[in-house]
Coordinates of C-alpha atoms and ligand atoms in Angstrom, one line a residue:
X298 CA 8.8 18.4 25.3
X299 CA 7.9 17.0 28.7
X300 CA 11.3 15.4 29.9
X301 CA 14.0 13.0 29.0
X302 CA 14.6 9.2 29.1
X303 CA 18.0 8.1 29.8
X304 CA 19.5 5.2 27.9
X305 CA 22.5 3.6 29.4
X306 CA 24.7 0.9 27.6
X307 CA 25.0 -1.7 30.4
X308 CA 28.5 -2.3 31.7
X309 CA 29.7 0.9 30.2
X310 CA 29.6 4.6 31.3
X311 CA 28.0 5.5 28.0
X312 CA 24.6 6.8 28.2
X313 CA 22.3 9.4 26.4
X314 CA 19.4 11.5 27.4
X315 CA 16.6 11.2 24.8
X316 CA 14.1 14.0 24.9
X317 CA 10.4 13.0 25.3
X318 CA 7.9 14.4 22.9
X319 CA 4.3 14.7 23.8
X320 CA 1.5 14.7 21.2
X321 CA -1.9 16.1 21.7
X322 CA -3.1 12.8 23.0
X323 CA -1.4 9.3 23.0
X324 CA 1.7 8.1 24.8
X325 CA 4.9 10.2 24.9
X326 CA 7.5 9.4 22.3
X327 CA 11.3 9.2 22.9
X328 CA 13.2 11.2 20.4
X329 CA 16.0 9.0 19.1
X330 CA 17.4 11.1 16.3
X331 CA 20.6 11.9 17.9
X332 CA 21.2 8.3 19.4
X333 CA 23.5 7.2 16.6
X334 CA 25.6 10.4 16.8
X335 CA 25.7 10.1 20.7
X336 CA 26.0 6.5 21.4
X337 CA 26.9 4.8 18.0
X338 CA 23.6 3.0 18.3
X339 CA 20.7 2.2 16.1
X340 CA 17.3 1.1 17.2
X341 CA 15.8 -2.1 15.7
X342 CA 12.1 -2.2 15.0
X343 CA 11.1 -4.5 12.0
X344 CA 7.5 -3.7 11.1
X345 CA 7.8 -0.3 12.9
X346 CA 5.5 -1.4 15.7
X347 CA 7.0 1.0 18.2
X348 CA 8.5 3.8 15.9
X349 CA 6.8 7.1 15.0
X350 CA 8.1 7.9 11.5
X351 CA 6.6 11.6 11.5
X352 CA 4.4 13.9 13.5
X353 CA 0.9 14.4 12.1
X354 CA -2.2 16.4 12.9
X355 CA -4.4 14.3 10.6
X356 CA -5.6 11.1 12.3
X357 CA -5.5 9.7 15.8
X358 CA -6.0 6.2 16.6
X359 CA -6.2 4.6 20.2
X360 CA -6.1 1.0 19.4
X361 CA -6.7 -0.1 23.0
X362 CA -9.9 1.8 23.3
X363 CA -11.0 1.3 19.5
X364 CA -11.0 5.2 19.0
X365 CA -10.4 6.8 15.5
X366 CA -10.4 10.5 15.2
X367 CA -9.9 12.6 12.0
X368 CA -8.7 16.1 13.0
X369 CA -10.3 15.4 16.4
X370 CA -13.7 14.4 15.2
X371 CA -14.7 10.8 16.0
X372 CA -15.3 8.5 13.0
X373 CA -18.8 7.6 14.3
X374 CA -19.9 11.2 13.8
X375 CA -18.2 11.8 10.5
X376 CA -19.7 8.5 9.1
X377 CA -23.3 9.4 10.1
X378 CA -23.3 13.1 9.8
X379 CA -20.7 14.3 7.1
X380 CA -20.1 13.6 3.6
X381 CA -17.0 12.1 1.9
X382 CA -16.1 15.3 0.2
X383 CA -16.5 17.2 3.5
X384 CA -14.3 14.7 5.2
X385 CA -11.8 15.1 2.4
X386 CA -11.9 18.9 2.8
X387 CA -11.3 18.2 6.7
X388 CA -8.4 15.8 6.1
X389 CA -6.7 18.2 3.6
X390 CA -7.3 21.5 5.3
X391 CA -7.6 20.7 9.1
X392 CA -11.0 22.3 9.6
X393 CA -14.6 21.5 8.5
X394 CA -15.5 23.8 5.7
X395 CA -18.1 26.6 5.8
X396 CA -21.0 26.2 3.4
X397 CA -19.2 28.5 0.9
X398 CA -16.0 26.6 1.3
X399 CA -17.8 23.4 1.0
X400 CA -19.4 24.4 -2.3
X401 CA -16.2 25.7 -3.7
X402 CA -14.4 22.5 -2.8
X403 CA -17.2 20.4 -4.2
X404 CA -17.2 22.3 -7.5
X405 CA -13.4 22.3 -7.6
X406 CA -13.1 18.5 -7.4
X407 CA -16.1 17.7 -9.6
X408 CA -14.6 19.8 -12.4
X409 CA -11.8 17.5 -12.6
X410 CA -13.6 14.2 -12.9
X411 CA -12.8 13.7 -16.7
X412 CA -9.6 11.8 -17.8
X413 CA -7.4 13.1 -20.6
X414 CA -9.0 11.4 -23.6
X415 CA -5.6 9.7 -24.6
X416 CA -5.7 7.9 -21.3
X417 CA -8.6 5.8 -22.7
X418 CA -6.2 4.0 -24.9
X419 CA -4.2 2.9 -21.9
X420 CA -6.9 0.5 -21.0
X421 CA -6.8 -1.5 -24.2
X422 CA -3.2 -2.2 -23.5
X423 CA -4.3 -4.5 -20.6
X424 CA -5.7 -8.0 -20.9
X425 CA -9.4 -8.2 -20.3
X426 CA -8.7 -10.4 -17.3
X427 CA -6.3 -8.1 -15.8
X428 CA -7.0 -7.5 -12.0
X429 CA -8.5 -4.0 -11.7
X430 CA -5.8 -3.2 -9.1
X431 CA -3.1 -3.8 -11.7
X432 CA -4.8 -1.4 -14.1
X433 CA -5.2 1.2 -11.1
X434 CA -1.4 1.0 -10.5
X435 CA -0.7 1.6 -14.2
X436 CA -3.2 4.2 -15.0
X437 CA -2.7 6.4 -11.8
X438 CA 1.1 6.2 -12.3
X439 CA 0.4 7.3 -16.0
X440 CA -1.3 10.5 -14.8
X441 CA 2.1 12.2 -14.2
X442 CA 2.7 11.7 -17.9
X443 CA -0.5 13.8 -18.6
X444 CA -0.8 16.6 -16.1
X445 CA 2.7 18.3 -16.4
X446 CA 1.2 21.7 -15.3
X447 CA 0.7 20.4 -11.7
X448 CA 3.9 18.5 -11.0
X449 CA 5.9 21.3 -9.1
X450 CA 5.6 19.9 -5.7
X451 CA 7.1 23.2 -4.3
X452 CA 4.3 25.3 -5.7
X453 CA 1.2 25.3 -3.4
X454 CA -1.2 25.8 -6.4
X455 CA 0.3 22.8 -8.1
X456 CA -0.2 20.7 -5.0
X457 CA -3.8 21.9 -4.7
X458 CA -4.7 21.1 -8.2
X459 CA -2.9 17.7 -8.1
X460 CA -4.9 16.8 -5.0
X461 CA -8.2 17.8 -6.8
X462 CA -7.2 15.8 -9.7
X463 CA -6.4 12.7 -7.7
X464 CA -9.7 12.9 -5.7
X465 CA -11.7 13.5 -8.8
X466 CA -10.2 11.2 -11.3
X467 CA -9.8 8.1 -9.1
X468 CA -13.4 7.1 -9.3
X469 CA -13.4 7.6 -13.1
X470 CA -10.2 5.5 -13.3
X471 CA -11.7 2.8 -11.1
X472 CA -14.9 2.6 -12.9
X473 CA -13.4 2.4 -16.3
X474 CA -11.2 -0.5 -15.0
X475 CA -14.3 -2.2 -14.1
X476 CA -16.1 -1.5 -17.4
X477 CA -13.0 -2.7 -19.3
X478 CA -13.1 -6.0 -17.5
X479 CA -16.7 -6.7 -18.3
X480 CA -16.4 -5.4 -22.0
X481 CA -18.9 -2.5 -21.5
X482 CA -18.4 1.0 -22.9
X483 CA -16.7 3.6 -20.6
X484 CA -19.3 5.9 -19.0
X485 CA -18.2 9.5 -18.7
X486 CA -18.5 11.3 -15.3
X487 CA -21.5 13.5 -14.5
X488 CA -20.6 16.6 -12.4
X489 CA -24.2 17.3 -11.5
X490 CA -24.2 14.3 -9.3
X491 CA -22.7 13.9 -5.8
X492 CA -19.3 12.2 -5.6
X493 CA -20.5 8.7 -4.6
X494 CA -23.5 9.0 -6.8
X495 CA -21.4 9.8 -9.8
X496 CA -19.1 6.9 -9.0
X497 CA -22.1 4.4 -8.9
X498 CA -23.4 6.1 -12.1
X499 CA -20.1 5.4 -13.9
X500 CA -20.0 1.7 -12.6
X501 CA -23.7 0.8 -13.2
X502 CA -25.0 3.0 -16.1
X503 CA -24.8 1.9 -19.8
X504 CA -25.1 4.3 -22.7
X505 CA -28.3 2.3 -23.9
X506 CA -30.5 3.0 -20.9
X507 CA -31.2 5.7 -18.3
X508 CA -29.7 4.8 -14.9
X509 CA -31.1 6.1 -11.7
X510 CA -28.8 5.9 -8.7
X511 CA -30.6 4.8 -5.5
X512 CA -30.1 7.5 -2.9
X513 CA -29.8 4.8 -0.2
X514 CA -27.0 3.0 -2.1
X515 CA -25.3 6.4 -2.7
X516 CA -25.4 7.3 0.9
X517 CA -24.1 3.8 1.7
X518 CA -21.3 4.2 -0.8
X519 CA -20.5 7.7 0.6
X520 CA -20.3 6.2 4.1
X521 CA -18.0 3.3 2.9
X522 CA -15.8 6.0 1.4
X523 CA -15.6 8.0 4.6
X524 CA -14.8 4.8 6.7
X525 CA -11.8 4.2 4.4
X526 CA -10.6 7.7 4.0
X527 CA -7.6 7.8 6.2
X528 CA -5.9 5.5 8.8
X529 CA -2.7 7.2 10.1
X530 CA 0.6 5.7 9.1
X531 CA -0.5 2.3 7.7
X532 CA 1.6 0.5 5.1
X533 CA 0.2 2.3 2.1
X534 CA 0.3 5.7 3.6
X535 CA 3.8 5.2 4.8
X536 CA 4.7 4.1 1.3
X537 CA 3.2 7.3 -0.2
X538 CA 5.2 9.3 2.4
X539 CA 8.4 7.4 1.8
X540 CA 8.0 7.8 -2.1
X541 CA 7.1 11.6 -1.5
X542 CA 10.0 12.2 0.7
X543 CA 12.3 11.8 -2.3
X544 CA 10.5 14.6 -4.1
X545 CA 8.6 12.3 -6.5
X546 CA 5.4 13.8 -7.9
X547 CA 2.1 13.2 -6.2
X548 CA 0.7 10.9 -9.0
X549 CA 3.8 8.7 -8.8
X550 CA 3.4 8.5 -5.0
X551 CA -0.3 7.6 -5.0
X552 CA 0.5 4.9 -7.6
X553 CA 3.0 3.5 -5.1
X554 CA 0.3 3.7 -2.3
X555 CA -2.0 1.7 -4.5
X556 CA 0.5 -1.0 -5.2
X557 CA 1.2 -1.2 -1.4
X558 CA -2.6 -1.4 -0.5
X559 CA -3.1 -4.4 -2.8
X560 CA -1.7 -7.1 -0.4
X561 CA -4.1 -9.2 1.5
X562 CA -2.7 -8.2 4.9
X563 CA -3.8 -4.6 4.1
X564 CA -6.5 -3.4 1.5
X565 CA -6.6 -6.7 -0.2
X566 CA -8.2 -8.2 2.9
X567 CA -11.7 -7.3 1.8
X568 CA -11.4 -9.4 -1.2
X569 CA -9.8 -12.2 0.8
X570 CA -12.6 -12.2 3.3
X571 CA -15.2 -13.1 0.6
X572 CA -13.0 -15.7 -0.8
X573 CA -12.7 -17.2 2.7
X574 CA -16.5 -17.0 3.3
X575 CA -17.0 -18.8 0.0
X576 CA -14.5 -21.5 1.0
X577 CA -16.1 -22.0 4.3
X578 CA -19.3 -22.3 2.5
X579 CA -21.7 -23.2 5.4
X580 CA -22.1 -22.4 9.1
X581 CA -21.5 -26.0 9.9
X582 CA -17.9 -25.8 8.5
X583 CA -17.0 -22.9 10.8
X584 CA -15.5 -25.0 13.7
X585 CA -13.3 -26.9 11.4
X586 CA -12.1 -23.6 9.7
X587 CA -11.4 -22.0 13.1
X588 CA -9.4 -25.0 14.2
X589 CA -7.4 -24.6 11.0
X590 CA -6.8 -20.9 11.7
X591 CA -5.5 -21.8 15.2
X592 CA -3.1 -24.4 13.9
X593 CA 0.3 -22.5 13.6
X594 CA 1.4 -24.7 10.8
X595 CA -1.6 -24.1 8.5
X596 CA -0.7 -20.6 7.5
X597 CA -4.4 -19.8 7.5
X598 CA -5.6 -16.6 8.9
X599 CA -9.2 -15.4 9.7
X600 CA -9.2 -12.6 7.1
X601 CA -10.9 -9.4 8.3
X602 CA -9.8 -10.1 11.7
X603 CA -6.9 -8.6 13.6
X604 CA -5.1 -5.3 13.3
X605 CA -1.6 -4.0 14.1
X606 CA -3.0 -1.1 16.1
X607 CA -6.4 -2.0 17.3
X608 CA -6.5 -4.4 20.2
X609 CA -10.2 -3.8 20.5
X610 CA -13.1 -3.7 18.2
X611 CA -12.2 -1.5 15.1
X612 CA -14.8 1.4 15.2
X613 CA -15.1 1.2 11.5
X614 CA -16.1 -2.4 11.6
X615 CA -19.1 -1.6 13.8
X616 CA -20.4 1.0 11.4
X617 CA -19.7 -1.2 8.5
X618 CA -21.9 -3.9 10.0
X619 CA -24.8 -1.5 10.5
X620 CA -24.3 -0.2 7.0
X621 CA -24.4 -3.8 5.7
X622 CA -27.7 -4.4 7.3
X623 CA -29.1 -1.2 5.8
X624 CA -27.9 -1.9 2.3
X625 CA -29.2 -5.5 2.3
X626 CA -32.6 -4.0 3.5
X627 CA -32.7 -1.5 0.7
X628 CA -31.9 -4.2 -1.8
X629 CA -34.8 -6.3 -0.4
X630 CA -32.3 -9.1 0.6
X631 CA -33.9 -10.6 3.7
X632 CA -31.6 -13.4 4.2
X633 CA -28.0 -13.2 3.0
X634 CA -26.2 -16.6 3.5
X635 CA -22.9 -14.6 3.4
X636 CA -23.9 -12.2 6.1
X637 CA -25.3 -15.1 8.3
X638 CA -22.0 -16.8 7.8
X639 CA -19.9 -13.8 8.7
X640 CA -22.0 -13.1 11.8
X641 CA -21.6 -16.5 13.0
X642 CA -18.0 -16.6 12.4
X643 CA -17.6 -13.4 14.3
X644 CA -19.7 -14.7 17.2
X645 CA -17.6 -18.0 17.4
X646 CA -14.3 -16.2 17.0
X647 CA -15.0 -13.6 19.7
X648 CA -15.8 -16.3 22.2
X649 CA -12.7 -18.3 21.4
X650 CA -9.8 -18.2 23.8
X651 CA -7.4 -17.9 20.8
X652 CA -8.8 -14.7 19.4
X653 CA -9.5 -13.3 22.9
X654 CA -6.0 -13.8 24.2
X655 CA -4.5 -12.3 21.1
X656 CA -7.0 -9.4 21.1
X657 CA -8.2 -10.2 17.6
X658 CA -11.3 -8.4 16.6
X659 CA -13.0 -7.7 13.2
X660 CA -11.5 -5.0 11.2
X661 CA -13.1 -2.7 8.6
X662 CA -12.7 -5.3 5.9
X663 CA -14.8 -8.0 7.6
X664 CA -18.2 -6.6 6.6
X665 CA -17.3 -4.3 3.6
X666 CA -17.1 -7.2 1.1
X667 CA -20.6 -8.3 1.9
X668 CA -21.9 -4.8 1.2
X669 CA -20.0 -4.4 -1.9
X670 CA -21.0 -7.7 -3.2
X671 CA -24.7 -7.0 -2.5
X672 CA -24.3 -3.7 -4.4
X673 CA -23.1 -5.6 -7.4
X674 CA -19.3 -5.2 -7.3
X675 CA -17.2 -8.1 -8.2
X676 CA -14.7 -9.2 -5.5
X677 CA -11.8 -7.9 -7.6
X678 CA -13.2 -4.4 -7.3
X679 CA -13.3 -4.3 -3.5
X680 CA -9.7 -3.1 -3.0
X681 CA -10.1 -0.7 -5.9
X682 CA -12.9 1.1 -3.8
X683 CA -10.5 1.1 -0.8
X684 CA -7.9 2.8 -3.1
X685 CA -10.5 5.4 -4.3
X686 CA -11.3 6.4 -0.7
X687 CA -7.8 6.2 0.7
X688 CA -6.5 8.6 -2.0
X689 CA -7.9 11.4 0.1
X690 CA -5.8 10.2 3.1
X691 CA -2.8 9.6 1.1
X692 CA -2.8 13.0 -0.6
X693 CA -3.4 14.9 2.7
X694 CA -0.6 13.0 4.4
X695 CA 1.6 13.7 1.4
X696 CA 0.7 17.4 1.4
X697 CA 1.3 17.6 5.2
X698 CA 4.7 16.0 4.8
X699 CA 5.7 18.3 1.8
X700 CA 4.6 21.4 3.9
X701 CA 6.8 20.3 7.0
X702 CA 9.9 22.3 6.9
X703 CA 11.7 19.5 8.9
X704 CA 10.9 16.9 6.2
X705 CA 13.9 14.8 5.1
X706 CA 14.1 11.9 2.8
X707 CA 13.0 8.7 4.4
X708 CA 15.9 6.4 4.9
X709 CA 15.7 3.5 7.5
X710 CA 18.9 1.8 8.6
X711 CA 19.5 -2.0 9.1
X712 CA 21.4 -4.5 11.1
X713 CA 23.7 -6.0 8.7
X714 CA 24.0 -9.9 9.0
X715 CA 25.7 -10.8 5.8
X716 CA 29.2 -11.8 5.0
X717 CA 32.2 -9.9 6.4
X718 CA 34.8 -8.2 4.3
X719 CA 36.4 -10.7 1.9
X720 CA 38.5 -10.6 -1.3
X721 CA 37.0 -11.3 -4.8
X722 CA 38.0 -14.9 -6.0
X723 CA 38.5 -15.4 -9.8
X724 CA 36.1 -18.0 -11.2
X725 CA 38.9 -20.3 -12.1
X726 CA 40.0 -20.4 -8.5
X727 CA 36.5 -21.2 -7.0
X728 CA 36.2 -24.7 -5.7
Ligands
CMC155 N1 -6.1 -14.8 12.1 C1 -5.4 -15.7 12.9 N2 -4.4 -15.3 13.7 C2 -4.1 -14.0 13.7 C3 -4.6 -13.1 12.8 C4 -5.7 -13.6 12.0 N3 -6.4 -12.7 11.3 N4 -4.1 -11.9 13.0 C5 -3.1 -12.1 13.9 N5 -3.1 -13.3 14.3 C6 -2.1 -14.0 15.3 C7 -0.7 -14.2 14.7 O1 -0.7 -15.5 14.3 C8 0.1 -13.9 15.9 O2 0.1 -15.1 16.7 P1 1.4 -15.4 17.6 O3 1.8 -14.3 18.4 O4 1.0 -16.8 18.2 O5 2.5 -15.7 16.6 C9 -0.6 -12.8 16.6 O6 -2.0 -12.9 16.3 C10 -0.1 -11.3 16.2 O7 -0.1 -11.3 14.8 P2 0.9 -10.5 14.0 O8 0.9 -11.0 12.5 O9 2.2 -10.4 14.7 O10 0.2 -9.1 14.0 P3 0.4 -7.8 13.1 O11 0.1 -6.7 13.8 O12 1.8 -8.0 12.4 O13 -0.6 -8.1 11.8 C11 -2.5 -7.9 10.5 C12 -1.7 -7.4 11.6 C13 -3.7 -7.0 10.1 C14 -1.6 -8.1 9.2 C15 -3.0 -9.3 10.9 O14 -3.9 -9.3 12.0 C16 -3.7 -10.2 9.8 O15 -3.0 -10.7 9.0 N6 -5.1 -10.0 9.6 C17 -5.7 -10.7 8.6 C18 -5.7 -9.7 7.3 C19 -6.6 -8.6 7.6 O16 -7.7 -8.6 7.9 N7 -6.0 -7.3 7.1 C20 -6.8 -6.1 7.2 C21 -6.3 -5.1 8.2 S1 -7.3 -3.7 8.5 C22 -7.5 -2.8 7.1 C23 -6.2 -2.5 6.4 O17 -5.2 -2.2 7.1 O18 -6.2 -2.5 5.1

């Protein structure tokens, strides 16, 4: 605590001293917990732009500088020097693992990759043309009906096993959602492969042929997963925390997170970017599209641009752009019209006063879809991949919350603007 801020209701002698709380880095935070009791006053903050809902040691973002740290480590270093499972260990446990811890964690996760065989039959309950995110919501939610032996949220061992299960099974669930949509047989996981390698294997292999995973593509997939692993208290993570604050089991909470991620303002943006690039079609159409985006009445947004917290380049977008070029190179794609279109769109947007004045920069979703499309993923799978990666962040944030002794049920208040008190009118007397 570094001091206080005094809040006075103008024209009265009513005031309250709010304690100031200081994090490791970042601005001070006024503690308003006693405001209602002291002043009979709520705060109003739709969208929570100025409200810290929790304290957390996992991820730090400086939106003005374009900085993203996980447990203090810059995303640029993690994306280029670490692996997804090592980052998962870091997010969950707070420190980078030793070699022995890393092996133990890797083996622990990979031993949980298979799904209960009865879960297979869940897939056939979906229409073939179901969006894979719909399948993800359903199958992940159903995990709590299958793994009763790890549902006690007050037991640390149950929490540990549930975390392993979620991190391990999400790629299998996602790959099977994809296989189901294209009518191919499900491919079982291979625990001798790396995490990203196994995922690509389950996506691309068929029982009739031997499939060799390209190490360059496996590395790129691993990096994409790292870049999406956690992002502080975004909408889906807040959803997971809110659901978890009631004592709901972790599988149910992650299913809630997946549903929240689906929207185009959040994880659904990567799919929306590709749709948008397809609609623009050609570089020559960019100026007209930009004009539409700038027209307040059009309701058209430049997807993959803008962020609630970043008022500078999203550091993940820079790495994603670099990865995009590496992947296209590995695949021998010399000229990708979509990449050309995206780069030109970015160039024009970044020099346009509308985007400059509103501090709108490319976010993580701007380039990821181009990479995933080049790797053979249909657009409907883009947000699914985001969900696979973000599961690590969600479960880390959920675990941190459950282990926080000051944790209470999440329960925002409101400004009531509806009708005042009135008496019921019998239907015969209503005019
Ligand atoms: N294109 C055009 N104008 C925009 C955009 C955009 N992509 N983003 C924000 N604006 C404008 C908006 O119209 C508003 O203008 P004004 O002040 O004149 O009304 C101003 O910028 C502030 O926008 P906002 O909606 O109040 O900002 P927000 O913090 O509530 O929204 C956002 C953040 C990410 C939802 C928004 O920027 C957006 O819709 N972006 C496109 C979707 C997208 O790429 N989402 C992925 C986010 S990153 C990954 C993730 O979270 O999953």
